[in-house]
Coordinates of C-alpha atoms and ligand atoms in Angstrom, one line a residue:
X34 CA 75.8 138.1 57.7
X35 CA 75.1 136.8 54.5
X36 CA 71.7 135.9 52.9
X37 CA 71.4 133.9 50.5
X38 CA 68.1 131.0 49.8
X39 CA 69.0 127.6 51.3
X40 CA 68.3 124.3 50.1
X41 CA 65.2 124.1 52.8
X42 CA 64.1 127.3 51.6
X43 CA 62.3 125.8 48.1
X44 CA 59.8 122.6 48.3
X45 CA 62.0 120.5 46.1
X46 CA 60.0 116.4 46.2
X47 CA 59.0 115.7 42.9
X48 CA 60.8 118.5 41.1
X49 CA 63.2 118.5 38.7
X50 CA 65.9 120.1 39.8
X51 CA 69.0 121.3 38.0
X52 CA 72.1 121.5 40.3
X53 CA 74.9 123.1 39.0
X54 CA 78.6 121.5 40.2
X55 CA 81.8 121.8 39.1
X56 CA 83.1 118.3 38.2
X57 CA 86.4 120.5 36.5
X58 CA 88.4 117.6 38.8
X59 CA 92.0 116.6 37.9
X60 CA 91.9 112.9 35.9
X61 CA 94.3 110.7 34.5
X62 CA 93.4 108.4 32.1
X63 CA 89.6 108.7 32.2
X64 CA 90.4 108.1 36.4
X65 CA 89.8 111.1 38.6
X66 CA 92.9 111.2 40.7
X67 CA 91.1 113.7 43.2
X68 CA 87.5 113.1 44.3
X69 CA 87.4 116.1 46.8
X70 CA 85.0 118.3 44.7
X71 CA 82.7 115.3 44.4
X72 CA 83.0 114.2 48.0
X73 CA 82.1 117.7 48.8
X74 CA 78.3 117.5 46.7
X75 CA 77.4 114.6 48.9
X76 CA 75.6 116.8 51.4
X77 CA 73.5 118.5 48.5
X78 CA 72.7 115.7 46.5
X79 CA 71.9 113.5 49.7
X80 CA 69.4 115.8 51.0
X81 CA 67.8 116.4 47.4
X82 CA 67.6 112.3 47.0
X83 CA 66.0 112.0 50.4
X84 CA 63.5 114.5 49.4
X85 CA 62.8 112.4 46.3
X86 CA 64.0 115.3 43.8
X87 CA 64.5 114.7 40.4
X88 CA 68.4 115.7 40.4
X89 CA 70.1 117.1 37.2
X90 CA 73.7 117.6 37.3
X91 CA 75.2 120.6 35.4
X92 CA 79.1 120.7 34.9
X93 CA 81.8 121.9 32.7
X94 CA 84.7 120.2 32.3
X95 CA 87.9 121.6 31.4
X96 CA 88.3 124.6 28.3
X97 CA 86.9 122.8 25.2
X98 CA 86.4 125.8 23.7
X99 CA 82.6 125.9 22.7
X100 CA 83.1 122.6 20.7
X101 CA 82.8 118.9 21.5
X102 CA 85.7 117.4 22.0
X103 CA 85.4 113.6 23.2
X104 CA 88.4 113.7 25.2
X105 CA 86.5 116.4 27.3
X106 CA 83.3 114.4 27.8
X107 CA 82.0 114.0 31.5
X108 CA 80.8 110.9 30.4
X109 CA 84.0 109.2 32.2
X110 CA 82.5 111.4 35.9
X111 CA 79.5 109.2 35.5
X112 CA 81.5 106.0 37.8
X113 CA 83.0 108.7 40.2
X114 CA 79.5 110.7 41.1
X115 CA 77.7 107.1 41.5
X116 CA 80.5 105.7 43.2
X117 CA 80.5 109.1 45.9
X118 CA 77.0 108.2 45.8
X119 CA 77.4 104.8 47.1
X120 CA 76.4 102.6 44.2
X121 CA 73.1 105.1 43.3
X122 CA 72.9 104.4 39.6
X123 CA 73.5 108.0 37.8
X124 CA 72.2 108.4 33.8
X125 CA 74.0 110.3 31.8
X126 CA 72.6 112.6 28.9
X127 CA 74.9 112.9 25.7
X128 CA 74.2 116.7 26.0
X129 CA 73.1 119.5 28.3
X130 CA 70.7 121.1 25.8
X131 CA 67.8 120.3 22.6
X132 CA 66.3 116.8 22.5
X133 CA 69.1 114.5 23.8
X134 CA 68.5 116.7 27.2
X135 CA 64.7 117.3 27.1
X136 CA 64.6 113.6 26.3
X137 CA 66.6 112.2 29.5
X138 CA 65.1 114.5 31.7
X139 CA 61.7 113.4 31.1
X140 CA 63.6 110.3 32.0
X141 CA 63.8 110.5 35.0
X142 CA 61.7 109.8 38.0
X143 CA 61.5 110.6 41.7
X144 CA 64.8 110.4 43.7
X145 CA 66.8 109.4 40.6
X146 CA 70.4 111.6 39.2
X147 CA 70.9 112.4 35.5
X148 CA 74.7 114.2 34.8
X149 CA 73.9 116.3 31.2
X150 CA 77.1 116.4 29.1
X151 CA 79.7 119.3 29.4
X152 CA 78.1 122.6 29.5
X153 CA 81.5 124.1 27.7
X154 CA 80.8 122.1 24.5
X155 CA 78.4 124.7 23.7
X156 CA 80.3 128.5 23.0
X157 CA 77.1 130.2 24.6
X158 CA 78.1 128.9 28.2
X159 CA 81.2 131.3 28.8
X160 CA 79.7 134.2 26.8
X161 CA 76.7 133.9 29.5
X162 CA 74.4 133.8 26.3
X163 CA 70.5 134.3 27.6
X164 CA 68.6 132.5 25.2
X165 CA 71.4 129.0 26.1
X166 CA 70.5 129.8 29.8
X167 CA 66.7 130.1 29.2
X168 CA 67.2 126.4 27.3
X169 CA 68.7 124.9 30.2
X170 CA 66.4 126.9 33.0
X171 CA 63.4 125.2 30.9
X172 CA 64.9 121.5 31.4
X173 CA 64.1 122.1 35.5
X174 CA 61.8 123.7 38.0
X175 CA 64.5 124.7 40.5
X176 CA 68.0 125.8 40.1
X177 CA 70.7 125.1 43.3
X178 CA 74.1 126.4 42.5
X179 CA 76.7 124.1 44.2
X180 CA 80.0 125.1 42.2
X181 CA 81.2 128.3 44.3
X182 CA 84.6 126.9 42.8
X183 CA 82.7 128.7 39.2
X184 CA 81.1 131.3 40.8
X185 CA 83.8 133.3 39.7
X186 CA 82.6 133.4 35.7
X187 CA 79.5 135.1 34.5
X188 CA 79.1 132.2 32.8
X189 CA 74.9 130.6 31.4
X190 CA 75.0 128.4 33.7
X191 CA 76.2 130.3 37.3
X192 CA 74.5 133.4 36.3
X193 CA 71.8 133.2 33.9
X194 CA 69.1 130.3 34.9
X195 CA 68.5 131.9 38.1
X196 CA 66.5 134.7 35.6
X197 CA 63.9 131.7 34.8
X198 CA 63.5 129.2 38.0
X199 CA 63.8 129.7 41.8
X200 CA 67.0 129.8 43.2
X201 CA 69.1 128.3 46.3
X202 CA 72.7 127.3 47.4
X203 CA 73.8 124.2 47.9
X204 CA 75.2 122.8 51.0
X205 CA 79.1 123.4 49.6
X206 CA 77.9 126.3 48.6
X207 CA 76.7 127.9 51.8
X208 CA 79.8 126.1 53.8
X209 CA 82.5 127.8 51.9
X210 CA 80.0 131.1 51.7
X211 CA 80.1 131.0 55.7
X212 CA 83.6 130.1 56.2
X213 CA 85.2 132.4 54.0
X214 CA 82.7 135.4 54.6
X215 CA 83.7 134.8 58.3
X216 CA 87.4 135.8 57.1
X217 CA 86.6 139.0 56.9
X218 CA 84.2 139.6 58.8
X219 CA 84.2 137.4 62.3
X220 CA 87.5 135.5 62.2
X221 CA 89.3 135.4 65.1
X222 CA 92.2 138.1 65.4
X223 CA 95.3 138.2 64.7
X224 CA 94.9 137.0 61.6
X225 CA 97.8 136.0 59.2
X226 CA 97.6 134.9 55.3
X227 CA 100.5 133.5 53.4
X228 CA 100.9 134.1 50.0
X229 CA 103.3 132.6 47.5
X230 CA 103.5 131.7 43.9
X231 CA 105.5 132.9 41.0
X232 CA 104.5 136.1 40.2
X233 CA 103.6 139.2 41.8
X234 CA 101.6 140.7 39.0
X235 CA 98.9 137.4 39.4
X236 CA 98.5 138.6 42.9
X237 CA 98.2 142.4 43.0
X238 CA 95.2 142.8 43.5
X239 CA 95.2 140.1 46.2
X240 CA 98.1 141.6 48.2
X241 CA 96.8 145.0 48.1
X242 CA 93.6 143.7 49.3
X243 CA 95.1 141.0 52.2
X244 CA 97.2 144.5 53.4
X245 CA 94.3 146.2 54.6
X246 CA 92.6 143.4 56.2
X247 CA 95.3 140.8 57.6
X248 CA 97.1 141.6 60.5
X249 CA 100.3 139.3 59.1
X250 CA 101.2 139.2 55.6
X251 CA 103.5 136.4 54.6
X252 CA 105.2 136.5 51.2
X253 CA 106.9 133.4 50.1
X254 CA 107.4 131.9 46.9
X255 CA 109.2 133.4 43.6
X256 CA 106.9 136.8 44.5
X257 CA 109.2 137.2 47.2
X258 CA 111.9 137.2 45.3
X259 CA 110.6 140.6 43.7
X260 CA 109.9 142.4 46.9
X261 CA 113.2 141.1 48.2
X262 CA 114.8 143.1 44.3
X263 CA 113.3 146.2 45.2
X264 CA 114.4 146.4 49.0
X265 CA 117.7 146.0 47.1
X266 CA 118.6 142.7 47.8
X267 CA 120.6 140.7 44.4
X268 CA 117.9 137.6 43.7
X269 CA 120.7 136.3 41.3
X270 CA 118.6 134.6 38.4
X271 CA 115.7 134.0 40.3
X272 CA 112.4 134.3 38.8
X273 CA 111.6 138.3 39.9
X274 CA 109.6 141.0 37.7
X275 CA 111.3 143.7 38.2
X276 CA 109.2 146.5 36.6
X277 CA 106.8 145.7 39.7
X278 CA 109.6 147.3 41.9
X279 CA 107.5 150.2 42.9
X280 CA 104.5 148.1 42.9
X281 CA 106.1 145.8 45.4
X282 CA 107.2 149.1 47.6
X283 CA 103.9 150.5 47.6
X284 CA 102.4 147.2 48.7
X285 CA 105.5 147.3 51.4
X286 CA 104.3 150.8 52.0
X287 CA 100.5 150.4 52.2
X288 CA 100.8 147.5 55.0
X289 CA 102.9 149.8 57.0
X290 CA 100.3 152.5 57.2
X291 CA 97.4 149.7 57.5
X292 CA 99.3 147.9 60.3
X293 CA 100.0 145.2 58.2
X294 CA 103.4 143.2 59.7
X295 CA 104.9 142.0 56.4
X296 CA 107.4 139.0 56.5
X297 CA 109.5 138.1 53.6
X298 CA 111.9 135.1 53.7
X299 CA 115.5 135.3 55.3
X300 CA 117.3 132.6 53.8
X301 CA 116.8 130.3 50.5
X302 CA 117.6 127.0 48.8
X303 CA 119.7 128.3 46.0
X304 CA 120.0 125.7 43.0
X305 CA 121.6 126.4 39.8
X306 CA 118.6 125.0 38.5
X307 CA 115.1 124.6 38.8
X308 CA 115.7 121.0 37.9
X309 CA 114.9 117.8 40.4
X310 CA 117.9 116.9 42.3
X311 CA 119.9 119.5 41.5
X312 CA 122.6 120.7 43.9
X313 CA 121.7 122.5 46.4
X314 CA 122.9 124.9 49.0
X315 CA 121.1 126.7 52.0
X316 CA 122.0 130.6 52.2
X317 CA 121.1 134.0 54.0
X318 CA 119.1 136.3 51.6
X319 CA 121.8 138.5 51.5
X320 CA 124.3 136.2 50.1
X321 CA 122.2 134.9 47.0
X322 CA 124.9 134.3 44.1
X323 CA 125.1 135.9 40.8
X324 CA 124.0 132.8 38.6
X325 CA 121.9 131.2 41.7
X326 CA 118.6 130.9 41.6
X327 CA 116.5 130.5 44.1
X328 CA 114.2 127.6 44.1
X329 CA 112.3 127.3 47.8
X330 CA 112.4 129.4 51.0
X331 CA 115.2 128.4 53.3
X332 CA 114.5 126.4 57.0
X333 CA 115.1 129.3 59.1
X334 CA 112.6 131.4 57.2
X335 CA 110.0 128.1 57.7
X336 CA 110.7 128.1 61.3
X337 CA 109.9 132.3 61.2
X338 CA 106.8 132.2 59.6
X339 CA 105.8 129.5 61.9
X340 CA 106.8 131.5 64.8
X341 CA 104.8 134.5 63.1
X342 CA 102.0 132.2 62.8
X343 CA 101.7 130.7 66.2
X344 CA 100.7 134.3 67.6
X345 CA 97.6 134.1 65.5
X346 CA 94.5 132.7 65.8
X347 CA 93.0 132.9 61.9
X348 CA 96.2 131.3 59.2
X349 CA 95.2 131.7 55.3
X350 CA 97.1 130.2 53.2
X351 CA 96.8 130.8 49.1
X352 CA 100.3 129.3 47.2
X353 CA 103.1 127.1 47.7
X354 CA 105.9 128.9 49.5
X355 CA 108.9 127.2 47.3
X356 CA 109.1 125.3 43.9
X357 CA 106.7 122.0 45.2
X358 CA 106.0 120.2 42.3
X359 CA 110.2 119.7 42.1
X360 CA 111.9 117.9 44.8
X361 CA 113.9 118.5 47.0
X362 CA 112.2 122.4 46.8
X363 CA 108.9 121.2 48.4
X364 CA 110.9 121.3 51.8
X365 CA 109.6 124.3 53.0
X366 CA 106.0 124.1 51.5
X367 CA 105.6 120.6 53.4
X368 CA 107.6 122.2 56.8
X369 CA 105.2 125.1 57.1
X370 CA 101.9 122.6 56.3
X371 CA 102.9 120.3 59.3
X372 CA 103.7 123.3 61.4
X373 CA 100.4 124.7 60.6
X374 CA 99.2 121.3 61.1
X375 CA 100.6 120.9 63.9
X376 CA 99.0 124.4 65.6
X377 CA 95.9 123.4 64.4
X378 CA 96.0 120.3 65.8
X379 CA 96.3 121.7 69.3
X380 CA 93.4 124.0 69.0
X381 CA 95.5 127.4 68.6
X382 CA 94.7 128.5 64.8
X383 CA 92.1 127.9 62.7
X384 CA 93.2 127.4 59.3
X385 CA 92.4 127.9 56.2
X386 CA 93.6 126.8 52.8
X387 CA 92.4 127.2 49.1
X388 CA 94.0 127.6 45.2
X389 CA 94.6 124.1 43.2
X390 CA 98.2 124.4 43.7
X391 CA 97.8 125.1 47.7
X392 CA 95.7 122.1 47.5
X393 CA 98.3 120.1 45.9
X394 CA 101.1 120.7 48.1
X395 CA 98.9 120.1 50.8
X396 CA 97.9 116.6 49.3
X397 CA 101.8 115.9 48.3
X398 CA 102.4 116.9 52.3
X399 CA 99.4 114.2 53.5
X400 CA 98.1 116.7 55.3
X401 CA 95.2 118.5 53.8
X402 CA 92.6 116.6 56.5
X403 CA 94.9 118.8 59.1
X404 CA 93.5 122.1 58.5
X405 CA 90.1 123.3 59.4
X406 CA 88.9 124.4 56.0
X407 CA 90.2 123.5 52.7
X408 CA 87.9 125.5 50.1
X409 CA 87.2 123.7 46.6
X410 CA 87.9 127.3 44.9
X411 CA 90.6 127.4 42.9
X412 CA 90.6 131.4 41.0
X413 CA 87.4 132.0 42.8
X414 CA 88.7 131.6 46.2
X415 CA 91.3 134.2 45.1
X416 CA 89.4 136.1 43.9
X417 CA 87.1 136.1 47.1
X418 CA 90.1 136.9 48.6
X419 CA 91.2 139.6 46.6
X420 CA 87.7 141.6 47.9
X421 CA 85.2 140.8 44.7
X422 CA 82.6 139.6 44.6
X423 CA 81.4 136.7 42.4
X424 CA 79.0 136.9 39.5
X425 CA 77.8 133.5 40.8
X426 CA 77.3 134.8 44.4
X427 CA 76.0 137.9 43.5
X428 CA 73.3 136.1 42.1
X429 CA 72.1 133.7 45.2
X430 CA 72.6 137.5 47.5
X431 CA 70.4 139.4 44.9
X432 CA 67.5 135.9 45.7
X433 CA 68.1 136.4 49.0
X434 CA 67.6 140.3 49.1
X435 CA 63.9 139.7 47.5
X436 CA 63.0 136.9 49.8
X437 CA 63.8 139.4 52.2
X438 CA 61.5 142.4 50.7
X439 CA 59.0 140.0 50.3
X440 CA 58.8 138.6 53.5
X441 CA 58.7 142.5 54.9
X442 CA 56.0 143.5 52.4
X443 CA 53.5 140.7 53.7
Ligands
3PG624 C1 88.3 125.7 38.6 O1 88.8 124.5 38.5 O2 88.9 126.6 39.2 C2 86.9 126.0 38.1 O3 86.3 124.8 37.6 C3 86.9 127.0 37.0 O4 87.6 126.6 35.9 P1 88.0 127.7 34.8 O5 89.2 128.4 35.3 O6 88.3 126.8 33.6 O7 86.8 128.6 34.5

């Protein structure tokens, strides 16, 4: 089991306390299109309110680059957080560091939220600067990381206040900590994960990784395409990489020795272009045309990888299976959703789903309230996935381990 500090574990009434969140949400016209990551504070920020905390809200916001750019601000989050909040006024300070921030903060008073500016705007966030993450530990007494969807950067803010204040997780935190700990430790067996995506070479490291601890390995996707070119199928002018030949086989290889079932699509939409609407035809794997290309997995493959999946009890799920954003190729993305759906429904799996494009097929298929856990990590919950562990988490294990020495040496 995991042990990390807990929100109960610190005295937090009356303290200022700097919670850092990742409010890197997707927004259209200064309108966030997607409140999930917000939604998911409410449990942190609700407890820290009723406890009459002082609550200052640390975020970056997209890659400005270490500069301000006004297009960039989080000044437009400020609506969204209150309105999650139910009406709670929230203050916004025009920075996160030097007067503009000292001066809000002192601001504020009991049970009141102040959101600081983006942290990016300043170049010594990313390079995990110590003196910038002193600055910002010396705004607060406590510091609760909530933003496992960051966790996966070494960055001032995840990594460096915890050197200057007392540290715990936040609610999100610790849920997807549990959840997705419990993947590889406690999950219920067999357990199945389904990979897709374009390329094989973003996902090495996660494939090698999900062959020596999944039971079921499905491949779907463009990366399919690439293990499909080295068992010497013709992928026509599909997307494939096909230097990874012998990395694909060695993956192919590895999963045989570990046990690891490996299942790879057996028919495909094959379009002559990746373009929406474009004609169309259904075909076996082995029958994929010279200048096809193939844009989604075919039915019959849908309906085997949901066969594959109603024998297990644990379903993962990290990348669209076909080419989702373009219709009529989010066929199969949306057909294995509701079939996983579907098995969740009925008690049989428990499933789990994470990656910002994962997410968005799931939302495009209505159906992301049908699985048991959707994380909010986007490259951290692949990279949790892929075995590493994050800077960001290292940091709330490495509290935990003291508390723990401490507690012994008394
Ligand atoms: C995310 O959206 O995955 C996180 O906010 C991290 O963003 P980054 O990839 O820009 O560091």
């Amino acid at each position: 089991m995991m042990d990390f500090p807990k929100l109960e574990d610190l005295s937090v009434a009356g303290k200022t306390v700097l919670v850092r969140i990742d409010l890197n949400v997707p927004m259209t016209g200064g309108k966030v299109t997607n409140d999930t990551r917000i939604v998911r504070l409410l449990p942190t920020l609700n407890f820290l309110l009723k406890k009459k905390a002082r609550v200052v809200l640390l975020s970056h916001f997209d890659r400005p680059g270490g500069k301000f750019v006004p297009d960039l601000s989080l000044a437009p989050l400020v609506d969204a957080v209150s309105a999650a909040l139910g009406g709670r006024p929230v203050k916004f300070g025009v920075d996160c560091i030097g007067p503009a921030a000292q001066d809000a903060v002192k601001k504020l008073k009991d049970g009141e939220v102040l959101l600081l500016e983006n942290l990016r705007f300043h170049a010594e966030e990313e390079k995990g600067n110590a003196r910038f993450a002193e600055a910002l530990a010396a705004l607060g007494d406590i510091f609760i990381n909530d933003a496992f969807s960051a966790s996966h950067r070494s960055h001032a803010s995840i990594t460096g206040i915890a050197n200057y204040l007392p540290v715990a997780a936040g609610r999100l935190m610790q849920e997807e900590l549990e959840v997705l700990s419990g993947i590889f430790s406690s999950a219920q067996r067999p357990i199945a994960a389904i990979v897709g995506g374009s390329k094989v070479s973003s996902k090495l490291e996660l494939l090698a990784n999900l062959t020596k601890t999944m039971d079921t390995l499905i491949i779907g996707g463009a990366m399919a395409n690439t293990f499909l070119y080295a068992q010497g199928y013709k992928v026509g002018k599909s997307l494939h990489e096909p230097k990874l030949k012998s990395a694909a086989l060695k993956i192919l290889k590895n999963a045989e020795k570990n046990k690891c079932r490996i299942v790879l699509p057996v028919d495909a939409v094959v379009a002559p272009e990746l373009k929406a609407q474009s004609p169309c035809r259904i075909t076996g794997i082995d029958k994929i045309p010279d200048n096809g290309i193939i844009a989604d997995v075919g039915p019959a493959s849908v309906e085997l990888f949901a066969r594959e999946l109603s024998r297990c009890k644990t379903v993962i799920w990290n990348g669209p299976i076909g080419a989702f954003e373009i219709s009529p190729f989010d066929a199969s993305s949306i057909g294995l959703a509701r079939a996983i759906a579907r098995l969740t429904a009925a008690k049989k799996i428990r499933s789990i789903a994470g990656g910002g494009d994962t997410i968005a097929a799931l939302m495009h298929a209505g159906l992301a309230d049908s699985f048991s856990y959707i994380s909010t990590g986007g490259g951290a919950f692949l990279e949790w996935l892929e075995g590493k562990t994050l800077p960001g988490v290292a940091v709330l294990l490495k509290s935990g381990a003291k508390k723990h020495k401490a507690k012994a040496a008394r």
